[in-house]
């Protein structure tokens, strides 16, 4: 079955509250953070790092306490945000390797294409990590990188093609590597190109941050990466400069399109390992590089919001701030994030984190702001980043192609703070495609642990065995500490059946 079909499984693209589109198309900006936990932000109880820009956004908008991303890792969450489809329905949609072809085929309806057809100018600035180029060959780093963002509805793109811990350390503008010298071609591979290649395995003395197992490839800027590359010297970025690029590029793009209805997706990557922030932020927090990265992320958010303020577009622009998954402390690079944590808890009251399906992996900060349209306050409605596509489409009266955005639900009344809104009643959460799921229905949460990787991550944290199935009541036990399956076997069996039906509908 294709990426979208006529089959519907959880009230796809529907709403119980029909709404009249605004008289004038509103602007939309989505800022998706990377590896930011529920408890990392001041307005969500974070104590380790000041986050004034994010907190200010919450003070003039709605702060959601039961908002989710759809997966415990970045690629599947970003896939679902764009397509409105659960990533587990599409094989190979886990964390994309450096030379991955495009995971979203050209022409697939997405949040960007649907809004573009409705009259929006669309752009993406920041981390991509959804593959580039046609299958099976993948990206032609020295030629035209297509398909990519422009083939699924974006008019403009300046992207980090994978992540900053993977090769190649370059940026891509629209279809081409930025600043690439054709006389110094870029090669990217999964194997060491020559026996004397300068990589982290053979030259650990060249590293400024120790890596244990995953990042033993080519060294760039003193950091080992996943994968290998050669050439492309004029195109290589300096990690310290990336946040400034996201901010300056967003500023330029917003000024250029201030008179258009626009949709801009900004995807900073500051918290993703390796956490190498600009010198302005190095050593500015007590939490070390991870804390410094939170401060840098907050600055980036502030710069985007300030640009909208300067353009007098704040009241005409819906801003959504969210995260692609929950937190991780040591992610191979040894930056002392665990040692320097102090009393700061990135998860807040929740269990788990990046790579699994507990609440700490998928319940994230989620703020929606549009002064004069959205009330100020707190919302307990359940919403998910996968719902943004159908919600925005319904709000502005955009047409959704038959069968597209199939797992995305119109929760726009909840995002707008309508008192009669209900939000979601059910949600599936996935890991990185390894096979574990969380299924929330009302206040009940079923965790199905089929994944050895999830078992291992949880064992490292809790030092105990994890059952294949567990049932939690989130209202009384938000930390998922007490498995109540034995006392609620009928409910558990029904939820197991429903989860399997949703999975099988793929």
XYZ file of C-alpha atoms in Angstrom:
506
model
C 0.000 0.000 0.000
C 1.295 3.478 -0.826
C 2.148 6.310 1.504
C -1.455 7.429 1.409
C -4.598 5.461 0.702
C -8.350 5.623 1.094
C -8.180 3.483 4.208
C -8.789 5.425 7.408
C -8.142 4.166 10.885
C -8.499 6.893 13.523
C -10.925 9.516 12.235
C -8.417 10.758 9.702
C -8.651 14.385 8.677
C -12.010 14.853 10.367
C -13.338 17.172 13.027
C -16.478 17.237 15.062
C -16.329 21.034 14.981
C -16.691 22.454 11.480
C -15.026 25.832 11.206
C -15.227 28.713 8.803
C -11.892 29.587 7.170
C -10.443 33.002 8.092
C -11.312 35.861 5.743
C -7.587 36.345 5.046
C -5.099 33.503 4.936
C -3.078 33.570 8.180
C 0.656 32.992 8.161
C 1.950 29.811 9.807
C 5.371 29.199 11.378
C 6.249 25.842 12.942
C 9.456 25.628 14.981
C 10.427 22.029 15.714
C 13.243 21.570 18.239
C 15.526 18.529 18.311
C 15.799 16.202 21.352
C 14.144 18.735 23.677
C 12.476 17.213 26.711
C 9.223 18.192 28.401
C 11.152 19.315 31.476
C 13.875 21.224 29.608
C 11.860 24.438 29.282
C 11.163 26.927 32.047
C 7.432 27.204 31.408
C 7.208 23.395 31.748
C 9.045 23.333 35.063
C 12.618 23.218 33.812
C 15.072 24.557 36.366
C 18.497 24.115 34.779
C 18.473 26.675 31.968
C 16.620 29.944 31.480
C 14.421 29.869 28.354
C 12.992 33.403 28.201
C 12.019 33.393 24.517
C 10.123 30.103 24.681
C 8.537 31.112 27.987
C 7.457 34.430 26.481
C 5.805 32.568 23.607
C 3.848 30.562 26.182
C 2.875 33.719 28.055
C 1.093 35.019 24.966
C -0.374 31.738 23.796
C -1.533 28.248 24.770
C 0.806 25.861 26.557
C -0.292 22.269 25.978
C 0.340 19.694 28.693
C -0.750 16.616 26.727
C 0.879 17.215 23.350
C 2.951 14.642 21.523
C 5.249 13.941 18.661
C 4.450 10.638 16.943
C 7.766 8.828 17.507
C 10.673 8.546 19.901
C 13.209 9.546 17.217
C 13.563 12.315 14.685
C 13.153 10.847 11.194
C 9.806 9.124 11.819
C 8.405 12.159 13.651
C 9.444 14.501 10.833
C 8.068 12.076 8.258
C 4.704 12.050 10.038
C 4.634 15.808 10.564
C 4.962 16.353 6.821
C 2.850 13.500 5.458
C 0.211 13.121 8.164
C 0.944 9.374 8.034
C 2.341 7.195 10.822
C 5.902 6.389 9.827
C 5.572 2.735 10.882
C 3.333 2.269 7.835
C 6.319 2.876 5.525
C 9.300 0.475 5.666
C 12.675 2.130 6.029
C 11.405 5.288 7.709
C 13.611 4.939 10.783
C 16.678 7.140 11.353
C 17.978 7.836 7.853
C 21.636 7.006 7.040
C 23.868 9.602 5.319
C 23.218 8.357 1.765
C 19.521 7.615 2.195
C 17.316 8.327 -0.810
C 14.244 10.469 -0.255
C 11.872 8.756 2.176
C 8.901 10.785 0.911
C 8.373 10.175 -2.827
C 8.001 13.143 -5.156
C 4.407 14.247 -5.452
C 3.311 12.893 -2.087
C 0.730 15.221 -0.540
C 2.219 16.922 2.501
C 1.505 19.773 4.856
C 3.575 21.957 2.511
C 1.925 20.923 -0.759
C -1.589 21.218 0.652
C -0.892 24.747 1.913
C 0.912 25.662 -1.310
C -2.150 24.700 -3.324
C -4.197 26.922 -1.030
C -2.067 29.946 -1.909
C 0.833 29.798 0.560
C 4.512 30.396 -0.131
C 6.295 27.545 1.637
C 9.783 27.157 3.049
C 11.905 24.961 5.293
C 15.055 26.068 7.110
C 17.116 23.727 9.288
C 17.430 20.005 9.814
C 15.867 17.692 7.192
C 16.992 14.075 7.788
C 14.443 12.548 5.406
C 16.787 11.514 2.619
C 17.534 13.057 -0.764
C 17.580 11.700 -4.292
C 15.764 8.932 -6.081
C 15.665 5.284 -5.048
C 17.778 3.241 -5.029
C 20.762 5.457 -5.870
C 20.167 8.153 -3.290
C 21.770 11.596 -3.293
C 24.100 12.852 -6.024
C 26.032 15.226 -3.813
C 27.799 16.822 -6.785
C 24.689 17.221 -8.921
C 20.981 17.880 -8.535
C 19.632 16.589 -5.224
C 16.166 15.560 -6.254
C 13.663 14.522 -5.083
C 13.768 16.428 -1.837
C 11.790 19.190 -0.124
C 10.914 20.986 -3.361
C 9.267 17.877 -4.801
C 6.811 17.596 -1.901
C 5.528 21.142 -1.734
C 8.267 23.459 -0.477
C 9.114 26.483 -2.606
C 12.400 27.147 -0.802
C 14.765 25.061 1.307
C 18.018 25.566 3.173
C 18.607 22.305 4.978
C 21.064 20.275 6.979
C 20.531 17.118 4.896
C 20.999 14.559 7.666
C 22.085 15.488 11.191
C 25.199 17.177 12.491
C 26.596 13.865 13.754
C 26.420 12.360 10.257
C 28.254 13.135 7.060
C 28.367 15.149 4.935
C 28.776 18.333 7.020
C 27.279 20.583 4.346
C 24.089 22.555 3.775
C 21.796 22.097 0.785
C 19.996 25.039 -0.778
C 17.066 23.836 -2.835
C 18.625 21.199 -5.146
C 22.358 21.706 -4.631
C 25.057 21.601 -1.973
C 25.738 25.192 -0.989
C 29.171 26.611 -1.937
C 30.409 23.353 -3.483
C 33.445 23.718 -5.763
C 32.998 21.398 -8.785
C 36.768 20.990 -8.900
C 36.684 19.462 -5.400
C 33.859 16.905 -5.603
C 32.194 15.550 -2.503
C 32.240 11.813 -1.870
C 30.085 10.228 0.854
C 30.116 6.572 1.849
C 29.649 4.051 4.625
C 33.097 2.497 4.334
C 36.535 3.959 4.942
C 37.721 5.193 1.529
C 41.450 4.533 2.077
C 43.503 2.788 4.780
C 45.056 6.121 5.786
C 41.755 8.039 5.966
C 41.619 10.431 8.914
C 38.786 9.052 11.048
C 37.924 8.816 14.725
C 38.836 5.145 14.967
C 42.397 5.606 13.744
C 43.076 9.131 15.034
C 41.352 9.546 18.428
C 43.990 12.114 19.393
C 42.375 14.529 16.909
C 39.031 14.537 18.688
C 37.865 17.351 20.944
C 34.943 15.230 22.205
C 35.366 11.525 22.895
C 33.121 9.096 21.079
C 32.675 5.481 22.167
C 31.058 3.449 19.429
C 28.812 5.156 16.884
C 30.738 8.152 15.622
C 33.997 6.644 14.465
C 33.881 7.884 10.870
C 35.486 10.915 9.253
C 36.672 13.639 11.614
C 35.438 17.135 10.790
C 35.835 20.158 13.048
C 37.428 17.917 15.669
C 34.432 15.563 15.828
C 33.961 12.008 14.639
C 30.852 11.486 12.527
C 28.687 8.628 11.322
C 29.901 7.730 7.832
C 32.789 8.901 5.697
C 33.367 11.749 3.280
C 36.131 13.341 1.259
C 36.348 16.593 -0.678
C 33.905 19.486 -0.723
C 36.160 21.694 1.400
C 34.529 25.009 0.445
C 31.080 23.642 1.328
C 31.833 22.323 4.810
C 30.112 24.034 7.713
C 31.423 24.864 11.152
C 29.078 23.424 13.785
C 29.333 26.583 15.859
C 27.760 28.652 13.067
C 24.627 26.630 12.328
C 22.212 28.313 14.747
C 23.192 31.702 13.328
C 22.418 30.417 9.825
C 18.953 29.237 10.849
C 18.238 32.610 12.450
C 19.623 34.784 9.658
C 18.061 32.687 6.917
C 14.674 32.766 8.664
C 14.976 36.535 8.994
C 15.788 36.946 5.305
C 13.027 34.560 4.181
C 10.365 36.213 6.331
C 11.301 39.665 5.066
C 11.162 38.468 1.457
C 7.729 36.897 1.864
C 6.160 39.249 4.390
C 3.455 40.209 1.910
C 2.575 36.603 0.978
C 0.553 34.162 2.993
C 3.450 31.957 4.124
C 4.169 28.649 5.786
C 7.658 28.330 7.246
C 9.021 25.230 8.957
C 12.086 26.070 11.078
C 13.966 23.057 12.436
C 16.936 23.988 14.649
C 19.112 21.062 15.710
C 20.948 22.564 18.705
C 20.286 19.799 21.257
C 21.273 16.962 18.940
C 24.668 15.454 19.698
C 27.368 16.580 19.190
C 26.333 19.699 21.084
C 28.722 22.232 19.642
C 27.158 25.647 20.066
C 28.328 29.068 19.044
C 31.073 30.550 21.182
C 28.550 33.062 22.577
C 26.792 30.208 24.376
C 29.689 27.973 25.350
C 29.931 27.684 29.131
C 26.937 29.944 29.765
C 24.917 27.350 31.710
C 25.645 25.018 34.597
C 24.542 21.959 32.597
C 27.493 21.907 30.210
C 27.144 21.554 26.410
C 23.576 20.237 26.599
C 22.446 23.172 28.696
C 24.309 25.574 26.432
C 22.431 24.035 23.492
C 19.082 24.696 25.198
C 20.124 28.333 25.632
C 21.122 28.528 21.962
C 17.812 26.988 20.888
C 15.923 29.555 22.971
C 17.912 32.341 21.311
C 17.012 30.949 17.879
C 13.321 30.880 18.760
C 13.584 34.441 20.003
C 15.181 35.613 16.765
C 12.400 34.116 14.637
C 9.687 35.635 16.837
C 11.495 38.984 16.886
C 11.517 39.084 13.091
C 7.766 38.542 13.039
C 7.424 41.307 15.622
C 9.580 43.659 13.546
C 7.408 42.968 10.496
C 4.212 43.589 12.503
C 3.084 40.071 11.646
C 2.672 38.595 15.128
C -1.114 38.942 15.122
C -1.340 37.535 11.587
C 0.911 34.530 12.245
C 0.165 31.269 14.009
C 3.349 30.056 15.718
C 3.710 26.450 16.852
C 6.692 25.418 18.966
C 7.282 21.681 19.485
C 9.990 18.990 19.591
C 10.724 15.959 17.421
C 11.186 13.601 20.390
C 12.126 13.527 24.030
C 15.542 14.008 25.602
C 18.713 11.969 25.584
C 21.717 12.678 27.779
C 24.814 10.802 26.613
C 24.255 9.840 22.969
C 27.708 8.325 22.390
C 29.574 11.656 22.510
C 30.967 12.048 26.012
C 29.958 15.600 26.949
C 29.108 14.972 30.652
C 25.415 15.751 30.147
C 24.536 13.151 32.789
C 27.169 14.270 35.300
C 26.231 17.953 35.095
C 22.467 17.463 35.301
C 22.134 18.530 38.938
C 18.453 18.801 39.899
C 17.367 19.496 36.322
C 15.158 16.689 34.946
C 14.752 16.829 31.132
C 11.732 14.494 31.365
C 9.834 16.351 34.048
C 7.652 13.725 35.738
C 7.740 11.339 32.782
C 9.586 8.107 32.147
C 11.818 7.184 29.232
C 13.268 9.471 26.610
C 14.565 9.353 23.065
C 14.413 5.931 21.337
C 11.504 4.381 23.284
C 7.742 4.921 23.548
C 7.201 5.974 27.142
C 5.794 9.429 27.800
C 9.248 10.958 28.127
C 9.942 9.958 24.525
C 6.902 11.481 22.892
C 5.207 13.977 25.233
C 6.964 17.246 24.532
C 6.702 20.994 24.990
C 4.036 22.307 22.617
C 3.078 25.975 22.470
C 0.693 27.699 20.066
C 0.613 31.479 19.860
C -1.374 33.998 17.801
C -2.320 37.062 19.867
C -5.879 38.167 19.279
C -6.877 34.764 17.928
C -5.601 32.235 20.455
C -6.268 32.805 24.155
C -3.516 32.815 26.747
C -3.438 29.874 29.111
C -2.955 26.144 29.443
C -4.641 23.328 27.552
C -4.978 19.691 28.563
C -6.321 18.621 25.173
C -4.431 15.770 23.511
C -2.819 16.836 20.229
C 0.096 15.554 18.153
C 2.498 16.960 15.570
C 1.062 14.480 13.052
C -2.194 16.463 13.285
C -0.791 19.780 12.118
C -1.277 18.942 8.433
C -5.010 18.186 8.588
C -5.585 20.926 11.152
C -4.010 23.687 9.084
C -5.756 22.457 5.946
C -9.154 22.533 7.645
C -8.459 25.958 9.160
C -7.641 27.677 5.871
C -10.071 25.695 3.720
C -7.346 23.834 1.797
C -8.289 20.761 -0.208
C -6.790 17.458 0.939
C -6.358 14.919 -1.887
C -8.377 11.747 -1.429
C -6.620 9.353 0.930
C -3.850 11.796 1.877
C -2.813 12.772 5.423
C -4.613 9.611 6.513
C -3.534 9.546 10.165
C -3.752 13.303 10.686
C -6.778 14.584 12.595
C -8.185 18.089 12.525
C -7.559 19.309 16.070
C -7.576 22.967 15.036
C -10.369 23.852 17.488
C -8.077 22.645 20.289
C -5.096 24.556 18.862
C -7.249 27.686 18.755
C -8.314 27.182 22.363
C -11.991 26.619 21.646
C -13.792 25.599 24.822
C -15.915 22.987 23.024
C -12.862 21.299 21.440
C -12.126 17.690 22.335
C -8.694 17.056 20.848
C -7.590 13.518 20.151
C -8.986 10.538 21.991
C -6.464 7.983 20.694
C -2.826 8.088 19.606
C -0.185 5.580 18.527
C 3.425 6.297 19.460
C 6.341 4.425 17.890
C 10.026 4.005 18.457
C 12.528 4.215 15.591
C 10.724 1.545 13.589
C 12.202 -1.286 15.634
C 8.757 -2.569 16.571
C 7.711 -1.081 19.910
C 4.539 0.968 20.298
C 2.632 3.028 22.785
C -1.133 3.249 22.379
C -2.922 5.911 24.354
C -6.710 5.856 24.603
C -8.207 8.410 26.931
C -6.169 8.218 30.131
C -5.013 4.650 29.469
C -1.662 3.814 27.882
C -0.672 0.398 26.543
C 3.036 -0.144 25.942
C 3.984 -2.975 23.592
C 7.686 -3.681 23.748
C 8.796 -5.790 20.781
C 12.081 -3.982 20.380
C 15.376 -5.229 21.714
C 16.745 -1.733 21.284
C 14.013 -0.291 23.464
C 14.554 -3.031 26.025
C 18.235 -2.236 26.147
C 17.724 1.504 26.534
C 15.245 0.970 29.329
C 17.422 -1.632 31.033
C 20.312 0.822 31.098
C 18.134 3.350 32.906
C 16.071 1.164 35.201
C 18.165 -1.992 35.595
C 15.159 -4.265 35.363
C 13.309 -6.432 32.892
C 10.553 -4.887 30.807
C 7.432 -6.950 30.039
C 6.207 -7.223 26.465
C 2.934 -5.536 27.449
C 2.226 -3.036 30.176
C -0.851 -0.949 30.935
C -0.687 2.398 32.696
C -3.293 4.903 33.858
C -1.714 8.255 33.013
C -3.989 10.477 35.075
C -3.008 8.734 38.309
C 0.417 7.528 37.154
C 1.949 9.943 34.605
C 5.387 8.481 35.230
C 4.269 5.005 34.049
C 5.601 3.367 37.179
C 2.810 0.871 37.925
C 1.773 -1.760 35.399
C -1.932 -2.330 36.122
C -2.552 -4.843 33.351
C -3.320 -7.711 35.743
C -6.159 -5.729 37.340
C -7.515 -4.493 33.999
C -7.016 -7.475 31.720
C -10.167 -6.971 29.674
C -9.232 -3.371 28.907
C -5.665 -4.394 28.107
C -6.830 -7.123 25.718
C -9.143 -4.708 23.927
C -6.375 -2.138 23.547
C -3.973 -4.800 22.249
C -6.554 -5.733 19.630
C -7.176 -2.122 18.614
C -3.451 -1.353 18.365
C -2.899 -4.368 16.135
C -5.797 -3.340 13.910
C -4.287 0.099 13.460
C -0.901 -1.394 12.618
C -2.405 -3.904 10.185
C -4.314 -1.142 8.398
C -1.006 0.034 6.938
